[in-house]
Amino acid sequence: MLEIPLSDTTATHRLGQALARLLTAGDAVLLEGDLGAGKTTLARALLRALCADPDMEVPSPSYTLVQVYDAPVAEVAHFDLWRLDGPGALFELGWDDACEGIVVVEWPDRLGTLAPPDALRIHLLHGADGGRVARLGGWGARLAQLGNMGRGEQS
């Protein structure tokens, strides 16, 4: 488990950019946290970095449930499962095909048994100082590649 303080939106963007450098086809990033914890902010930063377009429009998939992006490293599917009742509807959304690329999932508890066991799990929490804290789990030694971010330093 790696804990990274996110004092502001810029720190959240830096985390997304750092994670983008580590992602390859077949990876899954599962974003957990309460409403307003910063899941969509982190997903947007990650997607913009993966697509090498800092100004790219990244709409929330809250109503469409999934948005797909062509990134140089792989196709990326951004799922927001807040409105999903359970994993059954995922097949209609192209879950199996999406998993061949990179998947970024908000509200991954709705995945049930379809949650990839080797996924990077990021739990975003409201910090006492008004910022956020990201708790990252999974990926084993790959987390070490995030360098000094766990000590609050820039990566």
XYZ file of C-alpha atoms in Angstrom:
155
model
C 0.000 0.000 0.000
C 1.281 3.425 -0.954
C -0.248 6.598 0.468
C 0.136 9.837 -1.480
C -1.031 13.204 -0.132
C -2.832 15.331 -2.732
C -2.818 18.867 -1.377
C -4.621 20.336 -4.399
C -5.820 19.694 -7.944
C -2.292 20.137 -9.307
C -1.061 17.282 -7.109
C -3.924 15.115 -8.380
C -2.932 15.961 -11.966
C 0.696 15.017 -11.225
C -0.449 11.637 -9.891
C -2.512 11.020 -13.049
C 0.457 11.914 -15.241
C 2.800 9.656 -13.268
C 0.374 6.746 -13.471
C -0.100 7.220 -17.223
C 3.620 6.576 -17.763
C 3.252 3.153 -16.119
C 0.123 1.870 -17.879
C 0.114 -0.689 -20.683
C -2.537 -2.691 -22.536
C -4.352 -5.058 -20.208
C -4.085 -2.779 -17.154
C -7.017 -1.747 -15.006
C -7.198 1.249 -12.664
C -10.037 1.102 -10.148
C -10.952 4.445 -8.547
C -12.780 4.295 -5.229
C -13.970 7.049 -2.914
C -16.943 9.079 -1.803
C -18.700 11.596 -4.027
C -16.423 14.589 -4.467
C -13.270 12.697 -3.468
C -11.561 13.428 -6.799
C -12.103 10.258 -8.848
C -13.136 12.084 -12.012
C -10.391 14.698 -11.599
C -7.782 11.938 -11.385
C -9.344 10.033 -14.299
C -9.283 13.161 -16.485
C -5.621 13.847 -15.709
C -4.750 10.215 -16.398
C -6.654 10.168 -19.707
C -5.179 13.461 -20.905
C -1.683 12.184 -20.138
C -2.319 8.813 -21.833
C -3.603 10.580 -24.950
C -0.801 13.172 -24.839
C -3.377 15.970 -25.051
C -3.493 18.245 -21.972
C -6.498 20.149 -23.357
C -8.527 17.117 -24.433
C -12.223 17.233 -23.581
C -12.906 14.435 -21.085
C -16.617 14.296 -20.283
C -17.712 12.336 -17.268
C -19.222 9.022 -18.340
C -21.845 9.265 -15.579
C -24.714 9.019 -18.073
C -23.111 7.170 -20.972
C -21.433 4.768 -18.500
C -18.351 4.457 -20.725
C -16.200 6.742 -22.885
C -13.494 5.300 -25.127
C -10.256 7.054 -26.105
C -7.539 6.172 -28.601
C -4.231 6.562 -26.804
C -0.814 5.776 -28.297
C -0.214 2.931 -25.844
C -3.675 1.290 -26.133
C -7.372 2.010 -26.394
C -8.626 3.323 -23.050
C -12.151 2.823 -21.719
C -13.293 5.099 -18.881
C -16.225 3.560 -17.018
C -18.398 5.290 -14.417
C -20.512 2.577 -12.842
C -22.360 4.753 -10.308
C -25.734 4.096 -11.995
C -25.090 0.403 -12.714
C -27.006 -2.146 -10.628
C -24.408 -4.858 -10.993
C -21.908 -6.563 -13.262
C -24.486 -8.068 -15.673
C -24.834 -4.896 -17.751
C -21.066 -4.632 -18.252
C -21.115 -7.122 -21.107
C -23.493 -4.848 -23.039
C -21.011 -2.000 -22.490
C -18.175 -3.966 -24.097
C -16.335 -4.865 -20.881
C -14.518 -7.906 -22.322
C -13.154 -5.991 -25.327
C -12.274 -2.986 -23.167
C -10.125 -5.159 -20.904
C -7.802 -5.855 -23.838
C -6.792 -2.184 -23.656
C -6.674 -0.065 -20.500
C -9.733 0.346 -18.296
C -10.252 3.137 -15.791
C -13.245 2.453 -13.553
C -15.033 4.776 -11.157
C -17.236 2.982 -8.603
C -15.527 -0.417 -9.131
C -17.591 -2.037 -6.371
C -20.274 -2.487 -9.090
C -17.894 -4.843 -10.954
C -18.429 -7.670 -8.473
C -16.437 -10.721 -9.533
C -15.453 -9.024 -12.810
C -12.952 -6.796 -10.987
C -9.526 -7.655 -12.399
C -7.498 -9.225 -9.576
C -4.261 -7.558 -10.700
C -5.761 -4.064 -10.961
C -4.302 -0.954 -9.431
C -6.784 0.151 -6.770
C -6.802 3.809 -5.802
C -8.924 4.875 -2.864
C -9.331 8.645 -2.657
C -10.138 10.124 0.733
C -10.858 13.617 1.974
C -7.864 14.790 3.990
C -8.068 16.633 7.296
C -6.328 19.662 5.738
C -8.944 20.064 2.998
C -6.859 18.179 0.434
C -7.116 14.545 -0.532
C -5.174 11.381 0.148
C -4.715 8.627 -2.429
C -4.170 5.104 -1.115
C -2.827 2.861 -3.841
C -2.834 -0.912 -3.638
C -2.083 -3.727 -6.032
C 0.561 -3.796 -8.746
C 3.217 -4.988 -6.298
C 6.637 -3.595 -7.183
C 5.227 -1.392 -9.953
C 4.059 1.054 -7.295
C 7.685 1.717 -6.392
C 8.066 3.370 -9.812
C 6.023 6.301 -8.532
C 9.201 7.442 -6.853
C 8.900 10.096 -4.162
C 5.184 10.819 -4.589
C 4.403 8.757 -1.476
C 6.456 11.249 0.559
C 4.575 14.182 -0.927
C 7.372 15.138 -3.302
C 6.940 15.738 -7.020
C 7.518 12.804 -9.336
